[in-house]
mmCIF file of C-alpha atoms in Angstrom:
data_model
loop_
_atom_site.group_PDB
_atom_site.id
_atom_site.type_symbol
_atom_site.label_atom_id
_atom_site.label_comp_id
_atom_site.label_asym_id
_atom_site.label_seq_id
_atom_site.Cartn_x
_atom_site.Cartn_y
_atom_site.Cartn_z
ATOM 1 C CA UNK C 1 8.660 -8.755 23.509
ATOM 2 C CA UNK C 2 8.453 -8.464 19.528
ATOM 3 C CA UNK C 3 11.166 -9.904 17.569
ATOM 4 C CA UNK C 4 9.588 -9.126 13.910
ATOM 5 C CA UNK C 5 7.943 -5.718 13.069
ATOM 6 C CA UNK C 6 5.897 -6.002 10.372
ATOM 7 C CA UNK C 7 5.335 -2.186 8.907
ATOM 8 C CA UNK C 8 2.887 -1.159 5.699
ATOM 9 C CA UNK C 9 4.039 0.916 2.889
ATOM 10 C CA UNK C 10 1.277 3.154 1.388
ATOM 11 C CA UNK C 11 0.276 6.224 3.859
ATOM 12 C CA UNK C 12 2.333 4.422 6.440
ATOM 13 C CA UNK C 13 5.682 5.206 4.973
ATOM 14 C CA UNK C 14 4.869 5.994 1.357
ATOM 15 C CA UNK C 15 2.308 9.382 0.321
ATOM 16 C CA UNK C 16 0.303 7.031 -2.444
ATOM 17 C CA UNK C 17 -1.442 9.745 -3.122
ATOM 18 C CA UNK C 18 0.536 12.187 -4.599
ATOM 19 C CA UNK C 19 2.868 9.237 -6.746
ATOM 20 C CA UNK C 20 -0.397 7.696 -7.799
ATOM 21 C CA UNK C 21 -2.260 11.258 -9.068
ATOM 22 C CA UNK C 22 0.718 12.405 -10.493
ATOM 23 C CA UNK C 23 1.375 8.753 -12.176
ATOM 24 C CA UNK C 24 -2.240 8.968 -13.131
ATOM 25 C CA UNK C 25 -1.801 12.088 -14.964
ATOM 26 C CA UNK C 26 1.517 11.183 -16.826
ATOM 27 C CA UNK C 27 -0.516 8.148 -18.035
ATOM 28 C CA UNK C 28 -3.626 10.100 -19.167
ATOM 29 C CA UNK C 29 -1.793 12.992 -21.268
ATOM 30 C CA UNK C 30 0.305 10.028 -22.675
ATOM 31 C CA UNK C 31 -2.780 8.232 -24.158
ATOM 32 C CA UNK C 32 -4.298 11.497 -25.279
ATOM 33 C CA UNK C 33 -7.131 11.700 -21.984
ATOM 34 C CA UNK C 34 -7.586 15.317 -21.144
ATOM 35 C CA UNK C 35 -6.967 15.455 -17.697
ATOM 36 C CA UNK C 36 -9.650 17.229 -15.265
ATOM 37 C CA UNK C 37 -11.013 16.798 -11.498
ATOM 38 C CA UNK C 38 -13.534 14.717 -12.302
ATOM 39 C CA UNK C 39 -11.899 12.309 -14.355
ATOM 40 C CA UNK C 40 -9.281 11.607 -11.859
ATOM 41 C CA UNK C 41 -12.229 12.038 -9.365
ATOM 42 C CA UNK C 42 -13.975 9.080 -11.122
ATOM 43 C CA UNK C 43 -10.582 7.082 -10.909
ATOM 44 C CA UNK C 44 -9.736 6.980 -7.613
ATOM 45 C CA UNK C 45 -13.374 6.161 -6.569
ATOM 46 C CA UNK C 46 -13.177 3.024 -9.083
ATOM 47 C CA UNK C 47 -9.536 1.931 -7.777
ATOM 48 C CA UNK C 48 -10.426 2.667 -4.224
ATOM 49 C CA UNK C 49 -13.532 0.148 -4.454
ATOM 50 C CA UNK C 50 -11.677 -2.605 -6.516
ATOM 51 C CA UNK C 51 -8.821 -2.852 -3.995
ATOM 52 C CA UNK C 52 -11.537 -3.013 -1.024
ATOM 53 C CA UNK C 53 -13.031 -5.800 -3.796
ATOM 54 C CA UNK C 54 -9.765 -6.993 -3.965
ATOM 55 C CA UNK C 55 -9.650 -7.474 -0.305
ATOM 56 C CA UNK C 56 -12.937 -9.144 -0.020
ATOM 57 C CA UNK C 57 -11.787 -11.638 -2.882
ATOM 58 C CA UNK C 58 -14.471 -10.612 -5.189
ATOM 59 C CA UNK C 59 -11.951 -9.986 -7.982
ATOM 60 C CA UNK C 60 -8.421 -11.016 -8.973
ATOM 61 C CA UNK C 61 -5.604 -8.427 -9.154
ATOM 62 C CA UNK C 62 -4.991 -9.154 -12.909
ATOM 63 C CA UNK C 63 -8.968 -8.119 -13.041
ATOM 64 C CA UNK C 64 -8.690 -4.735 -11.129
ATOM 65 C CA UNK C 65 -5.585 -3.963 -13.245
ATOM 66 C CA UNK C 66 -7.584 -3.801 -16.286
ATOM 67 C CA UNK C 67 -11.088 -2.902 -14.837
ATOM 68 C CA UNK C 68 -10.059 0.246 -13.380
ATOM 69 C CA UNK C 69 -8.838 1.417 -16.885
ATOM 70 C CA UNK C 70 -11.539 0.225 -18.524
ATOM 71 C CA UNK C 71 -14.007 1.844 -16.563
ATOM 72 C CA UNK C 72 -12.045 5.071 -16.623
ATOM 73 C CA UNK C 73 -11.655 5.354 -20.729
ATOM 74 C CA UNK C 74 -15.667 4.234 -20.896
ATOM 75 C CA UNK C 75 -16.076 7.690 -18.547
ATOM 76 C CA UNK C 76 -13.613 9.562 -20.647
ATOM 77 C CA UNK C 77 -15.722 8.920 -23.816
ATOM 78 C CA UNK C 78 -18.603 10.100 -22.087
ATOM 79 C CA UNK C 79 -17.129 13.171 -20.833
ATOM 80 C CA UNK C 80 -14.822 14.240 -23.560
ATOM 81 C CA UNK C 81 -16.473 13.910 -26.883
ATOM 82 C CA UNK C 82 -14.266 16.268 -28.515
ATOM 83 C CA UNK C 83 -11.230 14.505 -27.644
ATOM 84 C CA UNK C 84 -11.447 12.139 -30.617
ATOM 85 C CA UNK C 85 -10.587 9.180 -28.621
ATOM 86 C CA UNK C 86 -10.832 6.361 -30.479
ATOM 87 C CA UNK C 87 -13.215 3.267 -29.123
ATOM 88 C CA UNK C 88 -12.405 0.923 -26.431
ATOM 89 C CA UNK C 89 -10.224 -1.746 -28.154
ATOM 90 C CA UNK C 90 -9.501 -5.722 -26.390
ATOM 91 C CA UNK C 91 -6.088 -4.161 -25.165
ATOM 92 C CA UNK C 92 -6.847 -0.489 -24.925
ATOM 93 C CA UNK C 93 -6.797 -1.300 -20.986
ATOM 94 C CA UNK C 94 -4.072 -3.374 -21.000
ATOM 95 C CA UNK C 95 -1.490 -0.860 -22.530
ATOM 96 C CA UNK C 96 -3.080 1.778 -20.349
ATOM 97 C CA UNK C 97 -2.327 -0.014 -17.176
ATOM 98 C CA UNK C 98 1.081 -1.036 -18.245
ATOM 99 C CA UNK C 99 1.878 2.673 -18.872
ATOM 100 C CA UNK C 100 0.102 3.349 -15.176
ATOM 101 C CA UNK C 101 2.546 0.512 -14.225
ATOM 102 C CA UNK C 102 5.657 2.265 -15.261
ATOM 103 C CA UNK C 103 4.898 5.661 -14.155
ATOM 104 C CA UNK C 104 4.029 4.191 -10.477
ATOM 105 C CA UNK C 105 7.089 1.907 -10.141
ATOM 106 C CA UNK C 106 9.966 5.068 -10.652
ATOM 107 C CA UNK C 107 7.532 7.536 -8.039
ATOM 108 C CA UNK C 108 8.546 6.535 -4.149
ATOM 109 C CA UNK C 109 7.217 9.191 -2.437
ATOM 110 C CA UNK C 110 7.144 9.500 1.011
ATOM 111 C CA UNK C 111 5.536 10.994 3.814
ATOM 112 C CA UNK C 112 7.341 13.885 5.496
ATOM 113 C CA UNK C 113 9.053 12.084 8.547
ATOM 114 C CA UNK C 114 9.086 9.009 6.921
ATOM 115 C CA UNK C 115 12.594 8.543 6.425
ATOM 116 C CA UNK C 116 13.609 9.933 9.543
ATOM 117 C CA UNK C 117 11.367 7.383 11.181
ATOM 118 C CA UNK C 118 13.221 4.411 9.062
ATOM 119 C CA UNK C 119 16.690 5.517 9.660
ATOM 120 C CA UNK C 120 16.073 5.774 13.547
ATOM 121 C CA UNK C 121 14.054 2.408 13.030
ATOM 122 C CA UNK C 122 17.023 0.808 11.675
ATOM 123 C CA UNK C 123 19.139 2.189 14.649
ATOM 124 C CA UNK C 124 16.796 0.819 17.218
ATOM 125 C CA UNK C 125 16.361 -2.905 15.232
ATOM 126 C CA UNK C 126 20.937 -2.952 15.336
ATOM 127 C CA UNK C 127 20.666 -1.835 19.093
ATOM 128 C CA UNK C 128 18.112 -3.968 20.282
ATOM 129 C CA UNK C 129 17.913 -7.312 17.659
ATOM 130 C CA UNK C 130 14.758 -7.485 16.076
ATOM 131 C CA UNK C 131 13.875 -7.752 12.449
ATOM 132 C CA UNK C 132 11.686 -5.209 10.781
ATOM 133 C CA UNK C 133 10.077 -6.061 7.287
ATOM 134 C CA UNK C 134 7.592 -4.119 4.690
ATOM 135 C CA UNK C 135 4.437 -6.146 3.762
ATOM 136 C CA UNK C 136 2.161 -4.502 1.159
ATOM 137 C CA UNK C 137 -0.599 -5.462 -1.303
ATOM 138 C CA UNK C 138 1.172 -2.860 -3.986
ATOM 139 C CA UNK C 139 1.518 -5.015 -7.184
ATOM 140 C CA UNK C 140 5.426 -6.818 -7.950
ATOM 141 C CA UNK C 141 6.240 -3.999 -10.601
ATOM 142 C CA UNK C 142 5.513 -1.229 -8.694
ATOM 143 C CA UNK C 143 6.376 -2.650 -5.342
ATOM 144 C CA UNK C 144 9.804 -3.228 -5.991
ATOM 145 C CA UNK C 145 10.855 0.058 -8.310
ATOM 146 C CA UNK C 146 9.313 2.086 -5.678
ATOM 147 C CA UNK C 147 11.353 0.519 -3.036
ATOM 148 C CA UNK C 148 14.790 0.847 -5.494
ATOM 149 C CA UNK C 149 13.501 4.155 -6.152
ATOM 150 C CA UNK C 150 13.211 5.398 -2.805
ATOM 151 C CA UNK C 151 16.038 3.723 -0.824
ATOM 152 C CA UNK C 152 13.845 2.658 1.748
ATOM 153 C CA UNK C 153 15.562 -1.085 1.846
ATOM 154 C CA UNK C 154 18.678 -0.065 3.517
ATOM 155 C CA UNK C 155 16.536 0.547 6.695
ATOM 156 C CA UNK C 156 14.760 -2.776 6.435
ATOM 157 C CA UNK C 157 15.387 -6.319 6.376
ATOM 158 C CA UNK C 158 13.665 -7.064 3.412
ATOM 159 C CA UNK C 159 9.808 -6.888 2.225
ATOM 160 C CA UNK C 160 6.884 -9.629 1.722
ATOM 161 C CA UNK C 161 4.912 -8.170 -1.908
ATOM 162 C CA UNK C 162 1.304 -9.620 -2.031
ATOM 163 C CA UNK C 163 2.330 -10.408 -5.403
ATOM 164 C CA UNK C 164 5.072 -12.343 -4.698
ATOM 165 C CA UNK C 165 3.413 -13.947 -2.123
ATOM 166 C CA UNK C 166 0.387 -14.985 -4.358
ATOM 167 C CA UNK C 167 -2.060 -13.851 -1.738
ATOM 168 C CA UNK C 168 -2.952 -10.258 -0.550
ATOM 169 C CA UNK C 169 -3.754 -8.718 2.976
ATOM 170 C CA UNK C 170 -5.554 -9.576 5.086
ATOM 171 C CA UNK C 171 -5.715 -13.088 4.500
ATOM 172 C CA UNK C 172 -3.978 -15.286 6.834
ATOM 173 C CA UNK C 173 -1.947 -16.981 4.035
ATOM 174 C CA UNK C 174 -0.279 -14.310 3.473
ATOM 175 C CA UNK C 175 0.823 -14.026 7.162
ATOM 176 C CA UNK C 176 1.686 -17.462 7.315
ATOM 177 C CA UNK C 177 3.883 -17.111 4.704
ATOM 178 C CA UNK C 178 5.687 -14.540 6.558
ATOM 179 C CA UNK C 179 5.860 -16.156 9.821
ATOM 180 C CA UNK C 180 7.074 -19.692 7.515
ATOM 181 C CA UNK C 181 9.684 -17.193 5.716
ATOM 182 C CA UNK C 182 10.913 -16.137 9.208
ATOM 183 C CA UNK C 183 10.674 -19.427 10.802
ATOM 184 C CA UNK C 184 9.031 -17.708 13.807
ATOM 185 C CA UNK C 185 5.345 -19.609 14.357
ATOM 186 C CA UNK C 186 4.744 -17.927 17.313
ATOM 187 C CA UNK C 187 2.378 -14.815 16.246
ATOM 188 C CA UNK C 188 3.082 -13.159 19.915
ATOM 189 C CA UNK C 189 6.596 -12.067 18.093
ATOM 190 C CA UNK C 190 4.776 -9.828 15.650
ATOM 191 C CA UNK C 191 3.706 -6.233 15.476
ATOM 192 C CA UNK C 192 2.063 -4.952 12.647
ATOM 193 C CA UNK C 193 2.068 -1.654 11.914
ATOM 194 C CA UNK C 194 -0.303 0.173 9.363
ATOM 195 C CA UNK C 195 -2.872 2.517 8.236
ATOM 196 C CA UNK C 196 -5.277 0.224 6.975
ATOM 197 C CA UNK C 197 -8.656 -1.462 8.655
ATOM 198 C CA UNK C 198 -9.114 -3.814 6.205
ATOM 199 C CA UNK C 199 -5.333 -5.014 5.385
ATOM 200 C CA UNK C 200 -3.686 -4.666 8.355
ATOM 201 C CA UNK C 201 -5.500 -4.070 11.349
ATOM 202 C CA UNK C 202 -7.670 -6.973 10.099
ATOM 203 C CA UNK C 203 -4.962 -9.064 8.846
ATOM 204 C CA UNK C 204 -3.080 -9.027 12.301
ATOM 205 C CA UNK C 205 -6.340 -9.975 14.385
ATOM 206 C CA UNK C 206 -6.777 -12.840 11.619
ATOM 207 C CA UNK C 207 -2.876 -14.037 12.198
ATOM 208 C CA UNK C 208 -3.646 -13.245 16.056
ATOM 209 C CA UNK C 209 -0.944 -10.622 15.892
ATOM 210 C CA UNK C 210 -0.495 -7.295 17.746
ATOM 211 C CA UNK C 211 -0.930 -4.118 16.000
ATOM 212 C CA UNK C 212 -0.291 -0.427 15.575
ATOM 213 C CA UNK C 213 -2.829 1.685 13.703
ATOM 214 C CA UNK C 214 -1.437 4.738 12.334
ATOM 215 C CA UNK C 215 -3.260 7.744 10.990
ATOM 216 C CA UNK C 216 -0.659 9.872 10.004
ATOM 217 C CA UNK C 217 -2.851 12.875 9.431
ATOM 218 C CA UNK C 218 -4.067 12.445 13.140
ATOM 219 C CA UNK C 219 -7.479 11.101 12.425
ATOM 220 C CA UNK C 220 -8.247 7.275 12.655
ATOM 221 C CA UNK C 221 -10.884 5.828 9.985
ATOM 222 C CA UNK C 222 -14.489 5.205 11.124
ATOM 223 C CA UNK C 223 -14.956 1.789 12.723
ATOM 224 C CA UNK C 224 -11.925 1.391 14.364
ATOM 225 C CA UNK C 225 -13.595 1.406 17.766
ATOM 226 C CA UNK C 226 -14.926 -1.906 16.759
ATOM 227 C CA UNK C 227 -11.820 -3.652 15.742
ATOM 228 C CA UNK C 228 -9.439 -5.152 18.337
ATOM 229 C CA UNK C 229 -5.884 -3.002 17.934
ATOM 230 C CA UNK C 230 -3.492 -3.042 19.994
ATOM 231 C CA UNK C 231 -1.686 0.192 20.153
ATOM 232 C CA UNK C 232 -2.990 3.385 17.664
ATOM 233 C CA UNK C 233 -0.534 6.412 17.200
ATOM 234 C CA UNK C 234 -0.887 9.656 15.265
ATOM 235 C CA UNK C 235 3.414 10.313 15.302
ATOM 236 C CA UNK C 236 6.088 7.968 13.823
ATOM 237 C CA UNK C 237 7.545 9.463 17.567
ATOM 238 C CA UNK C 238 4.671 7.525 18.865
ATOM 239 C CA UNK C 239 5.417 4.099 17.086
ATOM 240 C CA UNK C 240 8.890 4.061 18.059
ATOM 241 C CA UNK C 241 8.164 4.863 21.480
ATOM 242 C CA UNK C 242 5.810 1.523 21.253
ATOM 243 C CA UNK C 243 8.717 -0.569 19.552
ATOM 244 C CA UNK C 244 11.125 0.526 21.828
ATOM 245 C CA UNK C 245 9.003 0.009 25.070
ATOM 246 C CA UNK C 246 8.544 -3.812 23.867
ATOM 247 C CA UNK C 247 11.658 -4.928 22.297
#
């Protein structure tokens, strides 16, 4: 029976997508970056690969911060030559990515059903006695003004930040930290619960936890046949049914 339930916050609860395009595009105008499809095309393909980088350890967050920007203003020079953007200065990324920063952190936006799902979550966890926690690899800044911004913490008992951590999904230090936190060792108590292969999925089977995968748009990603997962849903109804049946 699980006594922690450990649940993911982008495109498990949160719709990333939507608060990071529209983020991205309050950034952009703001630094004078005409915005188009294939700019933020060419964005999301550079993030996207520098978190799976991320994952795979072959760059440091502060790195991908800048990186992503840097790579992106590079494009916009190419593409926009009639913008009159000036040339790529030492902090040009820096203050672009801090602007990202503070768009992102005031844009919680969930998933329709989301917050249904939490508040009968949190009914369940005071009936039956377990704990239920957010882990994500979101960044501190972002992590945290998201949560303030979208109330999500009163249906929680708190959240494990990569950032604050020092150590992202799915590396077992950062699960060990949470089972140290909860002073729980034994990884049988766990459920994870997430959208993610490579974070989630693969950071419970490297804690030797139990796991959910959840493809909220009813389609799971390519490869998961291969990867040892416990339970896989396509309904928050689904999930709590799980939770329920094994707490």
């Amino acid at each position: 029976m699980y006594k922690f339930i450990l649940l993911d916050l982008d495109e498990t609860i949160w719709d990333f997508k939507a608060a990071e395009h529209r983020a991205f595009e309050e950034t952009m105008l703001e630094h004078g970056i005409p915005v188009t499809p294939e700019i933020a095309a060419f964005y999301n393909v550079t993030n996207q690969g520098l978190w799976k980088a991320l994952e795979r350890k072959e760059v440091t967050k502060d790195e991908l911060k800048c990186v992503r920007f840097e790579r992106t203003y590079n494009k916009a020079l190419e593409l926009f030559k009639d913008a009159s953007l000036p040339p790529l200065g030492p902090d040009t990324c820096k203050i672009i990515n801090q602007t990202y920063m503070e768009r992102l952190s005031h844009l919680g936006i969930m998933l329709d059903g989301a917050e249904d799902f939490l508040r009968s979550l949190s009914l369940l966890r005071k009936e039956k006695n377990f704990g239920v926690y957010f882990i994500t690899n979101g960044t501190a800044i972002t992590a945290h003004g998201r949560i303030a911004a979208s109330g999500v913490d009163q249906y929680v008992d708190g959240a494990f930040i990569s950032d604050d951590i020092g150590v992202e999904k799915p590396g077992v230090k950062f699960f060990n930290y949470v089972t140290n936190t909860l002073n729980e060792g034994d990884s049988g108590k766990y459920l994870v619960i997430g959208d993610s292969l490579t974070s989630d999925i693969q950071g419970a089977e490297n804690a030797g936890m139990d796991s959910v995968l959840f493809a909220y748009y009813g389609k799971f990603p390519e490869g998961h046949e291969s990867h040892n997962i416990t339970y896989r849903a396509t309904s928050y109804d689904e999930i709590l049914s799980i939770i329920d049946s094994n707490t």
